[in-house]
Amino acid sequence: MTESSERRNRLRVWYRPMTMRDSGEGHRVATPLELLFDLCFVVAVAQAAAGLHHAIAENHIGHGVLSFGMVFFAIWWGWLNFSWFASSFDTDDVPYRLVTLVQIAGGLTVAAGVSSAFDGDFGIVVAGYVLMRLAMVVQWLRAARTDPECRPAALRYAIGITIVQILWVVRLGLPESLALPSFFLLLVAELAVPVIAERKRWTGWHPHHIAERYGLFTIIVLGESILGATTAVKEGLEEGEHTGSLISLAAAGLVLVFSLWWLYFDQPGHVRLEKAKNLFTVASWGYGHYLIFASAAALGAGLEVAVDYDTHTGHVASLPAAMATTVPVAIYLVSVWLMHIGPTNECRPIAIGFPVTAVLVLAASFTPAPIHVTAGLAAALVVLTVVATHGEPVPGERAAESSIDAGQSVGAKKGTPL
């Protein structure tokens, strides 16, 4: 081997051309770097949930929900863009890892600014968010340089993201009266960038990999809910009062979270991706998970509010305290129904069971034990799905699932709209 060949081989160890990966690639799973990315981002999720909990407990419900939704968008959008880009272009070389670590630093900066954002100061959150997004621009420029087929889409991504980030910074100087309208305007602009960038040439994605990434983040967010509720129960028990009610509440909370986990993973998410026939369908699945993630995070805050109510440490009435849990659960059920089940699903018991249960969960807000009733309803829906499907994917989905396993991925033909 010549000296120049050895030099090229050493170079490949730390640098690889960033070209689109095969969307039919077998055994594609999340990488350790992606797992680290999720773990660091859940810090921001925990901070957002804590802010929501304190706002509701102090009876600042409208302000708390709005601030939570705005902060959570920054967290979710940064995570989503990284995950879909990695599904298409992950090279796992030194430059890719370094830029990803910068994105993680941006996510942690967002986490550091959450409490200030709930007080109306979004400066730190915007700084962290812009850092994440500009790091994403670097990745797209690299893809544009080394993958000629994806160059037009990659450049549109880079230009679009950069323009929107400039506008986020400009927004900080706008009058307070324009703060909310400008936020939603820029939110729409962010969502539009992928659609505009990929209107002609789509970048590739891997259905199994994307479904796994979304599933892992769902687990992490549900885990954060368990952690928040457990901490609240522990603090209540240390006071030596309300022991019986808190133990009962903790048990109901566990049943509820376990049931929500079961319902999300009962049907394989990648099957819905495989059957998607157009940009709108895949984008709806990818974007729609905002409601799943946000409601799962809000559930933890709701359970903490329930602990505050039972221990008489909060300042919120019984109905709002109940709805802090029931509303997120209802949103979660409807969202999972739309993303994974579908109104036209041929297994009619679960196609009908999800929305009906969501309505009953909202009605549980008016009962004397709303958390316990909600947990019972969620567990009953789990039983219904197991009985109706015999614990297997619904009939008709298996063929689509096997076609993915055989490597016949629609993603190889379509690409990702995200």
XYZ file of C-alpha atoms in Angstrom:
418
model
C 0.000 0.000 0.000
C 1.405 3.379 -0.975
C 1.842 6.238 1.455
C -0.951 8.222 -0.235
C -3.353 5.253 0.092
C -2.548 4.911 3.783
C -3.200 8.616 4.238
C -6.586 8.332 2.522
C -7.559 5.374 4.703
C -6.612 7.257 7.854
C -8.664 10.192 6.640
C -11.739 7.966 6.202
C -11.519 6.975 9.851
C -12.442 10.488 10.953
C -14.074 11.895 7.815
C -16.523 10.281 5.393
C -18.404 11.841 2.480
C -21.900 12.749 3.685
C -24.140 10.984 1.172
C -27.705 9.777 1.589
C -27.955 6.406 3.328
C -29.944 3.461 2.002
C -33.478 3.675 3.403
C -33.816 -0.102 2.972
C -30.718 -0.778 5.096
C -31.103 -3.780 7.383
C -30.671 -3.734 11.163
C -30.753 0.073 11.318
C -31.003 1.143 14.957
C -30.364 4.244 17.025
C -26.693 5.054 17.580
C -25.052 5.831 20.946
C -24.784 9.463 19.839
C -28.518 9.618 19.163
C -29.195 8.130 22.598
C -26.961 10.772 24.193
C -28.840 13.426 22.223
C -32.163 12.188 23.616
C -30.836 11.963 27.154
C -29.600 15.549 27.132
C -32.785 16.854 25.561
C -34.924 15.275 28.250
C -33.296 17.748 30.663
C -35.041 20.507 28.734
C -38.288 18.517 28.767
C -38.048 18.145 32.543
C -37.515 21.878 32.963
C -40.526 22.656 30.774
C -42.724 20.236 32.738
C -41.533 21.751 36.021
C -42.445 25.217 34.784
C -45.900 24.021 33.790
C -46.394 22.371 37.184
C -45.540 25.511 39.114
C -47.686 27.717 36.886
C -50.756 25.507 37.324
C -50.164 25.061 41.055
C -50.113 28.843 41.416
C -53.308 29.095 39.358
C -51.597 30.782 36.391
C -53.020 28.169 34.064
C -53.362 30.060 30.792
C -49.913 31.617 31.016
C -48.358 28.308 32.055
C -49.896 26.284 29.236
C -48.938 28.874 26.623
C -45.357 29.180 27.877
C -45.028 25.397 28.036
C -46.268 25.011 24.468
C -43.852 27.635 23.160
C -40.814 26.262 24.998
C -41.677 22.694 24.103
C -41.802 23.639 20.433
C -38.171 24.747 20.603
C -37.169 21.466 22.257
C -39.221 19.257 19.948
C -38.313 20.993 16.696
C -34.600 20.782 17.426
C -34.925 17.085 18.257
C -37.098 16.327 15.238
C -34.791 17.959 12.699
C -31.750 16.178 14.083
C -33.510 12.803 14.057
C -34.745 12.983 10.462
C -31.432 14.341 9.196
C -29.563 11.539 10.974
C -31.865 8.960 9.411
C -30.762 10.193 5.988
C -27.148 11.345 6.395
C -25.598 10.010 9.617
C -21.901 9.433 8.845
C -20.838 9.010 12.490
C -17.464 10.545 11.718
C -15.602 13.161 13.734
C -17.127 16.312 12.111
C -20.638 14.871 12.373
C -20.146 14.033 16.048
C -18.703 17.447 16.867
C -21.552 19.327 15.199
C -24.063 17.093 16.975
C -22.424 17.864 20.308
C -22.887 21.558 19.513
C -26.591 20.848 18.957
C -26.729 19.126 22.340
C -25.097 22.182 23.920
C -27.836 24.272 22.317
C -30.495 22.002 23.790
C -28.973 22.312 27.258
C -28.886 26.091 26.827
C -32.605 25.977 26.040
C -33.084 23.978 29.248
C -31.190 26.623 31.214
C -33.503 29.334 29.900
C -36.839 27.622 30.512
C -37.540 29.210 33.885
C -36.784 32.668 32.456
C -39.083 31.937 29.512
C -41.969 31.220 31.888
C -41.295 34.675 33.326
C -41.520 36.192 29.849
C -37.806 36.390 28.967
C -37.039 34.120 25.999
C -33.503 35.417 25.420
C -31.644 32.350 26.687
C -34.074 29.946 25.010
C -33.655 31.723 21.678
C -29.858 31.688 22.060
C -29.845 27.924 22.623
C -32.391 27.324 19.894
C -30.496 29.374 17.306
C -27.296 27.518 18.236
C -29.026 24.193 17.582
C -30.470 25.311 14.282
C -27.290 26.912 12.942
C -25.432 23.698 13.741
C -28.072 22.000 11.585
C -27.212 24.451 8.795
C -23.605 23.242 8.953
C -24.786 19.662 8.487
C -26.941 20.593 5.492
C -24.103 22.527 3.863
C -21.863 19.533 4.281
C -24.500 17.287 2.685
C -24.847 19.785 -0.182
C -21.123 19.667 -0.815
C -20.749 15.883 -0.907
C -24.110 14.631 -2.263
C -24.877 16.184 -5.685
C -28.331 14.567 -5.925
C -29.509 16.145 -2.677
C -27.647 19.442 -3.144
C -30.654 21.591 -4.192
C -32.775 20.416 -1.249
C -29.861 20.716 1.178
C -29.125 24.284 0.085
C -32.787 25.238 0.407
C -32.712 23.812 3.937
C -29.573 25.779 4.815
C -30.905 29.056 3.423
C -34.384 28.639 4.890
C -33.157 27.724 8.376
C -30.684 30.609 8.419
C -33.315 33.185 7.437
C -35.740 31.970 10.103
C -33.034 32.054 12.789
C -32.276 35.674 11.948
C -35.971 36.423 12.361
C -36.035 34.677 15.776
C -33.274 36.996 16.951
C -35.046 40.050 15.488
C -38.226 38.992 17.282
C -36.546 39.567 20.647
C -36.552 43.299 19.928
C -40.210 43.553 18.943
C -42.807 45.221 21.194
C -44.534 42.935 23.663
C -47.817 43.296 21.774
C -46.240 41.517 18.789
C -44.527 38.766 20.777
C -47.262 36.157 20.431
C -48.302 36.825 16.797
C -44.657 36.861 15.705
C -44.026 33.555 17.495
C -46.782 31.770 15.609
C -45.706 33.373 12.352
C -42.161 32.061 12.794
C -43.502 28.696 13.928
C -45.281 28.386 10.595
C -42.093 29.468 8.829
C -40.116 26.737 10.589
C -42.661 24.094 9.618
C -42.664 25.345 6.034
C -38.908 25.092 5.487
C -38.863 21.280 5.030
C -41.870 21.385 2.716
C -40.247 24.033 0.519
C -36.812 22.400 0.643
C -38.061 18.988 -0.477
C -40.746 19.979 -2.925
C -38.789 18.503 -5.866
C -36.199 16.069 -4.504
C -36.814 14.271 -1.230
C -34.020 13.121 1.024
C -34.152 9.492 2.164
C -35.356 8.105 5.486
C -35.542 4.715 7.163
C -39.022 3.763 8.487
C -37.760 1.426 11.215
C -35.130 3.906 12.339
C -37.541 6.853 12.482
C -40.180 4.798 14.322
C -37.561 3.668 16.827
C -36.315 7.221 17.364
C -39.840 8.475 18.035
C -40.540 5.503 20.283
C -37.393 6.104 22.317
C -38.275 9.745 22.863
C -41.787 8.741 23.921
C -40.297 6.390 26.518
C -37.969 9.097 27.790
C -40.774 11.651 28.128
C -43.016 9.136 29.918
C -40.093 8.302 32.173
C -39.702 11.965 33.017
C -43.364 12.002 34.026
C -42.773 9.086 36.385
C -39.727 10.816 37.863
C -41.565 14.089 38.456
C -44.560 12.405 40.045
C -42.372 10.151 42.196
C -40.414 13.124 43.502
C -43.628 14.931 44.372
C -45.036 11.882 46.205
C -41.757 11.435 48.075
C -41.810 15.027 49.273
C -45.414 14.608 50.405
C -44.659 11.407 52.318
C -41.745 13.056 54.118
C -44.212 15.427 55.723
C -45.831 12.423 57.423
C -49.381 13.327 56.389
C -51.747 12.163 53.656
C -49.818 8.882 53.377
C -52.766 6.776 52.277
C -53.971 9.161 49.586
C -50.462 9.667 48.218
C -49.745 5.948 47.985
C -53.061 5.465 46.215
C -52.284 8.347 43.866
C -48.821 6.949 43.124
C -50.316 3.564 42.242
C -52.883 5.167 39.945
C -50.167 7.250 38.302
C -48.052 4.173 37.594
C -51.004 2.317 36.091
C -51.735 5.353 33.951
C -48.180 5.763 32.626
C -47.780 2.015 32.018
C -51.058 1.995 30.097
C -50.034 4.940 27.935
C -46.739 3.193 27.136
C -48.613 0.040 26.159
C -51.056 1.885 23.937
C -48.310 3.708 22.041
C -46.282 0.592 21.314
C -49.162 -1.820 20.792
C -49.149 -1.181 17.042
C -45.861 -0.792 15.116
C -45.340 2.838 14.140
C -43.197 2.056 11.116
C -46.156 0.377 9.404
C -47.965 3.697 9.208
C -44.852 5.264 7.715
C -44.511 2.445 5.206
C -48.081 2.868 4.010
C -47.790 6.650 3.625
C -48.318 7.678 0.015
C -47.558 11.385 0.042
C -45.717 14.217 1.733
C -48.727 15.322 3.755
C -49.235 11.900 5.352
C -45.628 11.494 6.473
C -45.409 15.116 7.631
C -48.623 14.675 9.614
C -47.137 11.649 11.353
C -43.853 13.387 12.086
C -45.304 16.744 13.103
C -48.287 15.219 14.897
C -46.015 13.629 17.454
C -45.596 17.072 18.983
C -48.942 16.446 20.681
C -47.866 13.008 21.890
C -44.566 14.219 23.307
C -45.973 17.423 24.804
C -48.976 15.703 26.389
C -46.742 12.979 27.869
C -44.508 15.661 29.377
C -47.532 17.609 30.639
C -48.842 14.445 32.282
C -45.931 14.528 34.727
C -46.796 18.106 35.618
C -50.437 17.107 36.052
C -49.591 14.299 38.449
C -47.459 16.702 40.475
C -50.387 19.111 40.609
C -52.557 16.236 41.875
C -50.041 15.633 44.665
C -50.107 19.341 45.535
C -53.894 19.250 45.676
C -54.014 16.167 47.905
C -51.429 17.649 50.269
C -53.084 21.090 50.212
C -49.896 22.804 49.067
C -51.244 24.182 45.783
C -53.507 27.119 45.034
C -55.701 25.590 42.362
C -59.293 24.348 42.598
C -60.304 20.712 42.244
C -61.474 20.864 38.612
C -58.351 22.567 37.184
C -56.200 20.233 39.301
C -57.964 17.237 37.774
C -57.814 18.589 34.244
C -54.053 19.080 34.566
C -53.914 15.287 34.182
C -57.062 14.374 32.269
C -56.572 16.855 29.425
C -53.010 15.681 28.595
C -54.158 12.051 28.736
C -57.086 12.758 26.406
C -54.803 14.584 23.954
C -52.316 11.710 24.128
C -54.994 9.100 23.371
C -56.435 11.035 20.434
C -52.958 11.698 19.045
C -51.877 8.045 19.293
C -55.172 7.090 17.683
C -54.515 9.403 14.747
C -50.798 8.567 14.390
C -50.839 4.789 14.942
C -54.394 3.478 14.736
C -56.441 5.591 12.357
C -60.190 6.259 12.283
C -60.635 3.762 9.441
C -58.667 0.941 11.066
C -60.286 -2.396 10.233
C -60.111 -3.448 13.883
C -63.186 -1.463 14.840
C -63.039 -1.964 18.642
C -59.738 -0.094 18.929
C -60.592 2.357 16.142
C -63.606 3.415 18.208
C -62.160 2.681 21.637
C -59.466 5.358 21.599
C -61.664 8.427 20.961
C -64.416 7.130 23.236
C -61.921 6.615 26.047
C -60.536 10.118 25.487
C -64.016 11.570 25.960
C -64.570 9.502 29.100
C -61.210 10.651 30.468
C -62.290 14.274 30.092
C -65.542 13.419 31.868
C -63.493 11.882 34.695
C -62.387 15.423 35.569
C -65.750 15.897 37.284
C -65.513 12.751 39.432
C -64.304 12.650 43.062
C -61.198 10.611 42.082
C -60.236 11.793 38.583
C -56.712 10.309 38.501
C -57.918 6.884 39.607
C -60.808 6.886 37.146
C -58.479 7.999 34.344
C -56.021 5.224 35.188
C -58.851 2.695 35.175
C -60.085 3.897 31.778
C -56.588 3.735 30.267
C -56.071 0.228 31.655
C -59.460 -0.825 30.276
C -58.420 0.439 26.834
C -55.279 -1.679 27.073
C -57.403 -4.726 27.844
C -59.660 -3.886 24.906
C -56.728 -3.659 22.488
C -55.234 -6.940 23.704
C -58.537 -8.789 23.403
C -59.472 -7.220 20.056
C -56.095 -7.862 18.400
C -55.060 -10.976 20.338
C -51.877 -9.120 21.247
C -50.735 -8.884 17.613
C -50.642 -6.174 14.911
C -54.116 -5.656 13.513
C -55.068 -7.839 10.521
C -53.871 -6.406 7.269
C -50.909 -4.609 8.864
C -48.721 -7.736 8.939
C -48.186 -7.785 5.199
C -46.927 -4.211 5.243
C -44.702 -5.030 8.200
C -43.154 -8.030 6.459
C -42.503 -5.984 3.331
C -40.403 -3.598 5.395
C -38.465 -6.475 6.902
C -37.744 -7.657 3.380
C -36.200 -4.267 2.646
C -38.948 -3.103 0.291
C -39.136 0.323 1.870
C -41.362 3.005 0.500
C -38.903 5.408 2.079
C -36.380 4.358 -0.540
C -38.694 5.774 -3.184
C -40.097 8.764 -1.385
C -37.760 10.246 1.147
C -38.547 12.331 4.158
C -40.503 15.569 4.215
C -38.923 16.615 7.494
